[in-house]
Short mmCIF file of C-alpha atoms and ligand atoms in Angstrom, two decimals:
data_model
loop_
_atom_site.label_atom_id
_atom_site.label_comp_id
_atom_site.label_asym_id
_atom_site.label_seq_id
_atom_site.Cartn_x
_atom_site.Cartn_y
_atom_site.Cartn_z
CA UNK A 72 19.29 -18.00 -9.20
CA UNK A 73 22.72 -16.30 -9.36
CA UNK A 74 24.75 -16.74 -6.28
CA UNK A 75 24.99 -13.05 -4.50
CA UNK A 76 28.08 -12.72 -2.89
CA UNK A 77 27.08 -9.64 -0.56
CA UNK A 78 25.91 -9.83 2.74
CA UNK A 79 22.19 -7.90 1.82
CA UNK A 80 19.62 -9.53 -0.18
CA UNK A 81 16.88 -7.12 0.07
CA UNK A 82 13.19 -6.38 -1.52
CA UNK A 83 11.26 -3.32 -1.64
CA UNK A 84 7.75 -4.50 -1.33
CA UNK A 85 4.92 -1.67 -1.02
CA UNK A 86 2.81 -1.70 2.03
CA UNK A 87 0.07 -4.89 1.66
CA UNK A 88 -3.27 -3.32 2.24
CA UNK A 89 -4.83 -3.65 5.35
CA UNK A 90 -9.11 -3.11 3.55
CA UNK A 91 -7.88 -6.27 0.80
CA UNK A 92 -6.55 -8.27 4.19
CA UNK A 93 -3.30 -8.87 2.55
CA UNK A 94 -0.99 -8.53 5.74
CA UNK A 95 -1.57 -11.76 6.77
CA UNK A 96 -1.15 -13.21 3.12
CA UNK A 97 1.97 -11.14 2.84
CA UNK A 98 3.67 -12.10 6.13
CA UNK A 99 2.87 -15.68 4.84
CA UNK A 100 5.52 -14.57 1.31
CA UNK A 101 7.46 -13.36 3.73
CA UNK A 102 7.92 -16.40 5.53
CA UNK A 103 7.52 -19.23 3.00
CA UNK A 104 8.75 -17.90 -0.44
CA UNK A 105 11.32 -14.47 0.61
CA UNK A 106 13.58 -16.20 3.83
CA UNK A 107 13.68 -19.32 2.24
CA UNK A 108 15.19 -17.14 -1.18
CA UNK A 109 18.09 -16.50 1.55
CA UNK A 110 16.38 -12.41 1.93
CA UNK A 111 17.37 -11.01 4.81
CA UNK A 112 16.21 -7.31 4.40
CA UNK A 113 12.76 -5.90 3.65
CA UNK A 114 12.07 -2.12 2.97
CA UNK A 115 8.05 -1.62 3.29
CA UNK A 116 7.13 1.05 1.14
CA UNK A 117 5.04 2.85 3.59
CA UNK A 118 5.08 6.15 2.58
CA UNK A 119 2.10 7.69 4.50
CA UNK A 120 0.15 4.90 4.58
CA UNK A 121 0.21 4.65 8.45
CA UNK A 122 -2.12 5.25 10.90
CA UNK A 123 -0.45 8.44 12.52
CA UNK A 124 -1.06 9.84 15.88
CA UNK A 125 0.62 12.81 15.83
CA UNK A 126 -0.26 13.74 12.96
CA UNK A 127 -3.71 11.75 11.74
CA UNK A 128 -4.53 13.97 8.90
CA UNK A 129 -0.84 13.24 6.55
CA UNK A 130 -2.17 9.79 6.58
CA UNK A 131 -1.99 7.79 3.03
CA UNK A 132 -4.73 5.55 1.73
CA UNK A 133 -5.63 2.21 3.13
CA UNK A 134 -3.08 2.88 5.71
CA UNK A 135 -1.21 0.13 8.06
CA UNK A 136 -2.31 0.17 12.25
CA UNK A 137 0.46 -0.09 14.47
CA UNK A 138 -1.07 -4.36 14.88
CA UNK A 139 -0.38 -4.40 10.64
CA UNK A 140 3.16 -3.15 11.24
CA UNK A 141 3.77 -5.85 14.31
CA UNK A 142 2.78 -8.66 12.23
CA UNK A 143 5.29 -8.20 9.46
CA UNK A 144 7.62 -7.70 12.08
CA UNK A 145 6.74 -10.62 14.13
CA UNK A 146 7.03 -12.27 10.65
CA UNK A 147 10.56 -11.24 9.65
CA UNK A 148 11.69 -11.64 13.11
CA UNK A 149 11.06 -15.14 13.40
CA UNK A 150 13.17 -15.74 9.69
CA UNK A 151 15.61 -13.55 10.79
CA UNK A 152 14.72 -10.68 8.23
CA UNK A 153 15.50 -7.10 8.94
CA UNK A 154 12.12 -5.07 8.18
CA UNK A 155 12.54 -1.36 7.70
CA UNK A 156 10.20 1.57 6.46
CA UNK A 157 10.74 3.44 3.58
CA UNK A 158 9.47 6.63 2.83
CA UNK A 159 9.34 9.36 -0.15
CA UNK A 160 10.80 12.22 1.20
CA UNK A 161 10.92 14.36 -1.76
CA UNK A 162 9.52 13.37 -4.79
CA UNK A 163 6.42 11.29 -6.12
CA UNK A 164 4.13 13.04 -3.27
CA UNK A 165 0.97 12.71 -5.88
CA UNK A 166 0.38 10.60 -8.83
CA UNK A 167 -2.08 8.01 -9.89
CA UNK A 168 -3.51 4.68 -8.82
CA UNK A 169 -2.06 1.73 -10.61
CA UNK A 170 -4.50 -0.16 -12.96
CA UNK A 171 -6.10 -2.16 -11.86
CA UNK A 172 -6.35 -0.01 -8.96
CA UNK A 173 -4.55 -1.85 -6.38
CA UNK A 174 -4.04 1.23 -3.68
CA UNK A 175 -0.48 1.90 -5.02
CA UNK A 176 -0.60 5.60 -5.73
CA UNK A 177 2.34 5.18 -8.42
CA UNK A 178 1.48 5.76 -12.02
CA UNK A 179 2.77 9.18 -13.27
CA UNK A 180 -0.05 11.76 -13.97
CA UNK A 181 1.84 13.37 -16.87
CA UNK A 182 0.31 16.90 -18.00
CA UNK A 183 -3.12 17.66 -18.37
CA UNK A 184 -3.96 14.89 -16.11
CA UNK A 185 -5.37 15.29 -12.57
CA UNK A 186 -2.88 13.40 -10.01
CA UNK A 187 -3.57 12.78 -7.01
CA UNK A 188 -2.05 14.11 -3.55
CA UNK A 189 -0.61 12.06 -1.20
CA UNK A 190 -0.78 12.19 2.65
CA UNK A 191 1.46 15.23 2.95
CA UNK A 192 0.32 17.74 0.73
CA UNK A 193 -3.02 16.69 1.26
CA UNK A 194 -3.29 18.09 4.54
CA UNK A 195 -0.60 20.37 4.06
CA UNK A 196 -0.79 21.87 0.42
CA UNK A 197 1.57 24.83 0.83
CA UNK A 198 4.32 22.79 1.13
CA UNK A 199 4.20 21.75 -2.66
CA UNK A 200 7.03 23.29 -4.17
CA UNK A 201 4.76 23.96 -7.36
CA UNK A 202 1.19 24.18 -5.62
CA UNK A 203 -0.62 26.45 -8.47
CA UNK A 204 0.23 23.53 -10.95
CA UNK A 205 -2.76 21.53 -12.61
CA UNK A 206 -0.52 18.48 -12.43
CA UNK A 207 3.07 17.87 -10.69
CA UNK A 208 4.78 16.69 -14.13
CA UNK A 209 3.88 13.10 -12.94
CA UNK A 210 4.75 13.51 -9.66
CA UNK A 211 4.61 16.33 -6.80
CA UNK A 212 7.53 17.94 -4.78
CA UNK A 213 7.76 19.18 -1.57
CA UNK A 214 9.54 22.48 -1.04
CA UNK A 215 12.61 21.91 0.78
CA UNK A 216 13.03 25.39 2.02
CA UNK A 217 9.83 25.54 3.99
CA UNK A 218 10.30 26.56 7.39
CA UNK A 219 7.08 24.11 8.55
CA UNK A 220 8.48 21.23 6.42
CA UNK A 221 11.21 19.66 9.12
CA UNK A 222 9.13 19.71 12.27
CA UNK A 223 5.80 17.52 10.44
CA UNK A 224 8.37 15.34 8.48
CA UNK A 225 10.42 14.25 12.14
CA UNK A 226 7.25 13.38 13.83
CA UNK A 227 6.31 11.17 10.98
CA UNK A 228 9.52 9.53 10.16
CA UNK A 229 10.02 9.11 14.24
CA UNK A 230 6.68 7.22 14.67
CA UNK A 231 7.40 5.08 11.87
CA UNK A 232 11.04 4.35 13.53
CA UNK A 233 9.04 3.54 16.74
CA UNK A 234 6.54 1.13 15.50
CA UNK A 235 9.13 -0.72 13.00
CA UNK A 236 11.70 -0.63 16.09
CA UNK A 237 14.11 0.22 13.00
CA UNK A 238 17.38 0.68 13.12
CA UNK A 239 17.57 2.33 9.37
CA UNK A 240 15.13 4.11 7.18
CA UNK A 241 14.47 4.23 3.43
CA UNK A 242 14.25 7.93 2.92
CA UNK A 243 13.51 7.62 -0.98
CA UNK A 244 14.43 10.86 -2.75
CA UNK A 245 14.18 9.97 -6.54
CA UNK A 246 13.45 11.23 -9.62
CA UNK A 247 13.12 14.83 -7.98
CA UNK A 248 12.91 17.04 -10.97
CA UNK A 249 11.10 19.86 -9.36
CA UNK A 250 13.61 21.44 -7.27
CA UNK A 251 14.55 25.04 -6.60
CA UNK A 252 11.11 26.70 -8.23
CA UNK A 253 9.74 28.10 -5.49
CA UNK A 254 10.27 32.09 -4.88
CA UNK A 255 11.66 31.01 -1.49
CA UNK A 256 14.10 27.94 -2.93
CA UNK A 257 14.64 30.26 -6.27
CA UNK A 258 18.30 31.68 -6.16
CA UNK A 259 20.03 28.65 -4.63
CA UNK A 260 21.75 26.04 -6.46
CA UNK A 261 20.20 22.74 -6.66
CA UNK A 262 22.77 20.46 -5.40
CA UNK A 263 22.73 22.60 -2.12
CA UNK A 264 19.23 22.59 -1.87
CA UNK A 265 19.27 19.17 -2.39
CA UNK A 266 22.68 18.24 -0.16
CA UNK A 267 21.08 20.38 2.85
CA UNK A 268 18.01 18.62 3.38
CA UNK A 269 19.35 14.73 2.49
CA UNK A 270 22.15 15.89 5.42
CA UNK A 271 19.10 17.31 7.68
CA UNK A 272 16.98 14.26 7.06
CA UNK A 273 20.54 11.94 7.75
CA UNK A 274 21.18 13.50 10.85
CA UNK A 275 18.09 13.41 12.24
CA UNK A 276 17.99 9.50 11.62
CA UNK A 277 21.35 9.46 13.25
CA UNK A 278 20.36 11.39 16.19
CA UNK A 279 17.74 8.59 16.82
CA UNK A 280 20.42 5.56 15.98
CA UNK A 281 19.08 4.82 12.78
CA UNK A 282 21.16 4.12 9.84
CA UNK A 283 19.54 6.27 6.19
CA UNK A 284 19.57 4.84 2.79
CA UNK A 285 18.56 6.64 -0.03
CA UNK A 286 18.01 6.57 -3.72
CA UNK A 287 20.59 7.62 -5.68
CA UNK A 288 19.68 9.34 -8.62
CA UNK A 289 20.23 12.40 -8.27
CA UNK A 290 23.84 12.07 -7.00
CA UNK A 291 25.05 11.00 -10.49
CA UNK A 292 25.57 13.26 -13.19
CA UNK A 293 23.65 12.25 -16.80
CA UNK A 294 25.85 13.50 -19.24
CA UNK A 295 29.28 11.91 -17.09
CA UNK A 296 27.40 8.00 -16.54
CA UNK A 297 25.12 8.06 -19.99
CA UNK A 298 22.55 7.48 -17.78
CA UNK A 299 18.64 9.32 -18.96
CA UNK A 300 17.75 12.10 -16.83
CA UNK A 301 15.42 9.84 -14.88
CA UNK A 302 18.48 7.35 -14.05
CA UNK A 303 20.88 9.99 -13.21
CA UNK A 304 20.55 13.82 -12.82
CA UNK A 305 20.30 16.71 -15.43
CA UNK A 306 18.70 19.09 -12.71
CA UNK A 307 22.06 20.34 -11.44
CA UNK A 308 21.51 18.46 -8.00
CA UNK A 309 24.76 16.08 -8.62
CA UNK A 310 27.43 17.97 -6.86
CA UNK A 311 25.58 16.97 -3.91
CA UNK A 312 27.64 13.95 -3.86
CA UNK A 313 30.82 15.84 -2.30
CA UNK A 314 28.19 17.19 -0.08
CA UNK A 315 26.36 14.78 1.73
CA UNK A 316 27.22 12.42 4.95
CA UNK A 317 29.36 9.14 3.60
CA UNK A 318 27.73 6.98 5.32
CA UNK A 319 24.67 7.37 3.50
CA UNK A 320 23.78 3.61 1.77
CA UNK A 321 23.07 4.55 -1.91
CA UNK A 322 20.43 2.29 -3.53
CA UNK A 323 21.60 2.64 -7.53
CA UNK A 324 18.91 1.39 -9.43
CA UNK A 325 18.92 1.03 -13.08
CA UNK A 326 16.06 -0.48 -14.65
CA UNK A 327 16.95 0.13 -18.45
CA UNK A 328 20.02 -2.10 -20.10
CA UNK A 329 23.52 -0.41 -20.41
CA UNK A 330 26.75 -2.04 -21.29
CA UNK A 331 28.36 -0.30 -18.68
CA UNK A 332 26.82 1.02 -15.04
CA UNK A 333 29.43 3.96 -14.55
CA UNK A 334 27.45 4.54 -10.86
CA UNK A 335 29.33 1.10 -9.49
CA UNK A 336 32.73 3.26 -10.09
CA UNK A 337 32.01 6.80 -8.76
CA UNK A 338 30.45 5.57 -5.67
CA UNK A 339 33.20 3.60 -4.88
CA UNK A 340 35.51 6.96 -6.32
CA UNK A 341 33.11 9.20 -3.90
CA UNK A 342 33.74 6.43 -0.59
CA UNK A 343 30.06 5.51 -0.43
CA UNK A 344 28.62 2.11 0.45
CA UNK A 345 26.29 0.80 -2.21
CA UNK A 346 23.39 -1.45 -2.99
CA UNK A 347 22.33 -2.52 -6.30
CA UNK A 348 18.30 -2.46 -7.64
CA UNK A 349 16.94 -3.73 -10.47
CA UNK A 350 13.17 -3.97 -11.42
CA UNK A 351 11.54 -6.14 -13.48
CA UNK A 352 13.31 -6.57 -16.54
CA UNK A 353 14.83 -10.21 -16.55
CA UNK A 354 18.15 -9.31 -19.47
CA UNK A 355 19.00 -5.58 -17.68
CA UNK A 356 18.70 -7.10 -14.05
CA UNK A 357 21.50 -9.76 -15.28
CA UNK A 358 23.55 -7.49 -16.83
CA UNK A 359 24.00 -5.01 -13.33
CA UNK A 360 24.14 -7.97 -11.30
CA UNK A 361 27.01 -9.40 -13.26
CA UNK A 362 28.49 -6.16 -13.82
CA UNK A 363 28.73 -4.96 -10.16
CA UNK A 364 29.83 -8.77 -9.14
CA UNK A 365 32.87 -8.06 -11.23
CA UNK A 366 33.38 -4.38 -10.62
CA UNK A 367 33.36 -4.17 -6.95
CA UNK A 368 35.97 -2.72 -5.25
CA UNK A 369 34.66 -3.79 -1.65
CA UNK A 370 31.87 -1.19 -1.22
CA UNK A 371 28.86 -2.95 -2.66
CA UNK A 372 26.76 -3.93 0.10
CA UNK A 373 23.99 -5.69 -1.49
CA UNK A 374 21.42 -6.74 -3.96
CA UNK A 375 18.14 -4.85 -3.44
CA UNK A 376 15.09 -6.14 -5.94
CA UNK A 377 12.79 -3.21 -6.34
CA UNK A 378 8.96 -4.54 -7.33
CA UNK A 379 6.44 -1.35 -7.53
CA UNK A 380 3.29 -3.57 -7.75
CA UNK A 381 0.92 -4.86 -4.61
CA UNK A 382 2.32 -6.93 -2.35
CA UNK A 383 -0.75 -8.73 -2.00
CA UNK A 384 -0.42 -9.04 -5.45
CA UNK A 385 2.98 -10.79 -5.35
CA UNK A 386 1.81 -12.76 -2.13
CA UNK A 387 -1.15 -14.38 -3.61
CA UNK A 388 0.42 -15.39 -6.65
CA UNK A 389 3.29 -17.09 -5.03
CA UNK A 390 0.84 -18.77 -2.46
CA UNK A 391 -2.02 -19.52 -4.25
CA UNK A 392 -1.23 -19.53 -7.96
CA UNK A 393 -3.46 -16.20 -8.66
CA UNK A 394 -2.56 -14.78 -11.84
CA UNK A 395 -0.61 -11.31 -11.77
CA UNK A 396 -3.02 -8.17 -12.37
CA UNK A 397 -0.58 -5.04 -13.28
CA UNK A 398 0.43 -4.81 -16.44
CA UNK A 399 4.58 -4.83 -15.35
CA UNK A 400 3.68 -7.65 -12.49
CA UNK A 401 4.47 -10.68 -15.40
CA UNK A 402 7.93 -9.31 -15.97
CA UNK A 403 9.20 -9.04 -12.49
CA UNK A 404 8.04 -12.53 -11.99
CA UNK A 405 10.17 -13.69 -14.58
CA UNK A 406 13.02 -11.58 -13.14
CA UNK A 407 12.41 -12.64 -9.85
CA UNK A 408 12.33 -16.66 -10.70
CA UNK A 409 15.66 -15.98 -12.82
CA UNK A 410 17.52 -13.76 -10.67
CA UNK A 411 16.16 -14.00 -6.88
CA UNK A 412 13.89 -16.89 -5.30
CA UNK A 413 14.77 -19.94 -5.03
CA UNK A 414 13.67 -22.50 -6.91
CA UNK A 415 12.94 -25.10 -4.21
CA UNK A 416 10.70 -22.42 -2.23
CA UNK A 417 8.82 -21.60 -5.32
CA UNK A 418 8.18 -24.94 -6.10
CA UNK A 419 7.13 -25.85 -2.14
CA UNK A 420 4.63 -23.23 -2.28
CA UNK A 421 3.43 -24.03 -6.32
ZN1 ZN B 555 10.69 25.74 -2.51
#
């Protein structure tokens, strides 16, 4: 395990799910395999999987009650981890379920395949920002210029504040490709569209005391990092990085291998505070780690491990020995033993 020498080491793990009764098996990882790994940070992947009140009919499949959220809470509390929700705010609003289906509505429906919505544009189709499409080029939008958008998106994003008694919020953000479409979005640049509603969602967190961080994607330019469009922009949304509020935390993940992560340098360049995510793959995750260890010029804040399968999944293997069950789970296993448990905890709980 490579010594981290930030003051964040944080996981994204997706919501457990409440109809598989993994919350219990996944405040258990919390306790016995993550805060013994020296984590101190958890973003829950909630999206809308939460039992709303205000609004019941955005809410996500197999979705956490407000006794789920407590738990995990209670959990990280008592290991002194910092648990807060994350959200997509703009992006991946549809897709499919993983395989084996495992209630994680993340595999891209690429064309001619049926995706499915997600909690928002399920009850609230016309806020796609392509809703006549047979399939949302892997993943759905939401259209940033709708006037209904804001009011539904605060009441959800305060609720999930309330019950995580957060102090920060994931707001997601990635990989938005479908941006300015719309007749009503049509006409303005992208990197306003995009700068607008990032500072909207921002200062609404702020108004409630909560800190946002964000995926930063689309903030980088493709053709000036070498990143692939999917890494970096090539939508025209990056000038929204002399745009938006500084004290945004961007989360630069990078899951293929480069020689050189260029994003390490213009967020420092750009005054932003940083956090670094890798995925699963064990020789790319060592390369960014050692690469922003030696290129940071004070403004890295920490190492955040992105996973993408269940939770329970994750949970049960480290607890019980269960074998992993999505096709990228063996991977980030390795990655994680290399790069981000500890050995000793591991081997406790083997
Ligand atoms: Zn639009």
């Amino acid at each position: 395990m490579l010594q981290i020498p930030w003051k964040t080491k944080g996981i994204v793990l997706t919501a457990p799910q409440p109809y598989k009764n993994e919350v219990k098996d996944v405040a258990d990882f919390i306790e016995k395999i993550l805060a013994p790994s020296g984590v101190n940070l958890v973003v829950l992947q909630t999206r809308y999987r939460y039992r709303f009140q205000r609004h019941p009919e955005c809410m996500g499949y197999d979705p956490l009650s407000p006794e789920d959220v407590k738990m995990l809470l209670e959990a990280c509390r008592r290991c002194g981890i910092k648990l807060i929700p994350k959200m997509n705010l703009l992006g991946h609003q549809s897709g499919l379920h993983n395989t084996p289906s495992d209630g994680i509505l993340h595999g891209h429906a690429v064309d001619g395949v049926t995706d499915f919505r997600d909690g928002l544009l399920r009850a609230y189709p016309m806020l796609d920002e392509t809703p006549g499409a047979e399939t949302g080029f892997y993943a759905r939008h939401l259209c940033l210029s709708h006037p209904l958008l804001p009011s539904i998106l605060f009441d959800l994003m305060d609720e999930l504040l309330d019950v995580f008694e957060a102090d920060a919020m994931h707001i997601g953000c990635d990989e938005a490709f479908n941006i300015g479409l719309c007749p009503r979005c049509a006409g303005t640049p992208p990197h306003i569209l995009f700068s607008t509603y990032i500072n909207m969602l921002r200062d609404h967190l702020a108004e409630r005391g909560a800190k946002t961080l964000m995926w930063s994607d689309r903030l980088l330019s493709s053709a000036e990092t070498g990143y692939h469009a999917y890494e970096a922009s090539a939508n025209g949304t990056d000038g929204a990085i002399d745009i938006v509020n500084k004290d945004i935390v961007c989360c630069d993940w990078h899951y293929e291998s480069h020689d050189e992560y260029r994003s390490v340098g213009v967020f420092a360049d750009k005054g932003f505070r940083m956090m670094i995510s890798p995925w699963k793959d064990r020789e790319s995750a060592g390369k960014f780690l050692r690469y922003a260890i030696e290129h940071d010029r004070g403004h890295i804040d920490g190492y955040l491990q992105t996973t993408w399968c269940s939770s329970g999944e994750l949970a049960r293997h480290y607890l019980y020995g269960a074998p992993p069950q999505w096709h990228n789970t063996p991977a980030l296993i390795e990655t994680l033993n290399e790069h981000f448990l500890s050995p000793d905890a591991i081997r406790r709980n083997a």
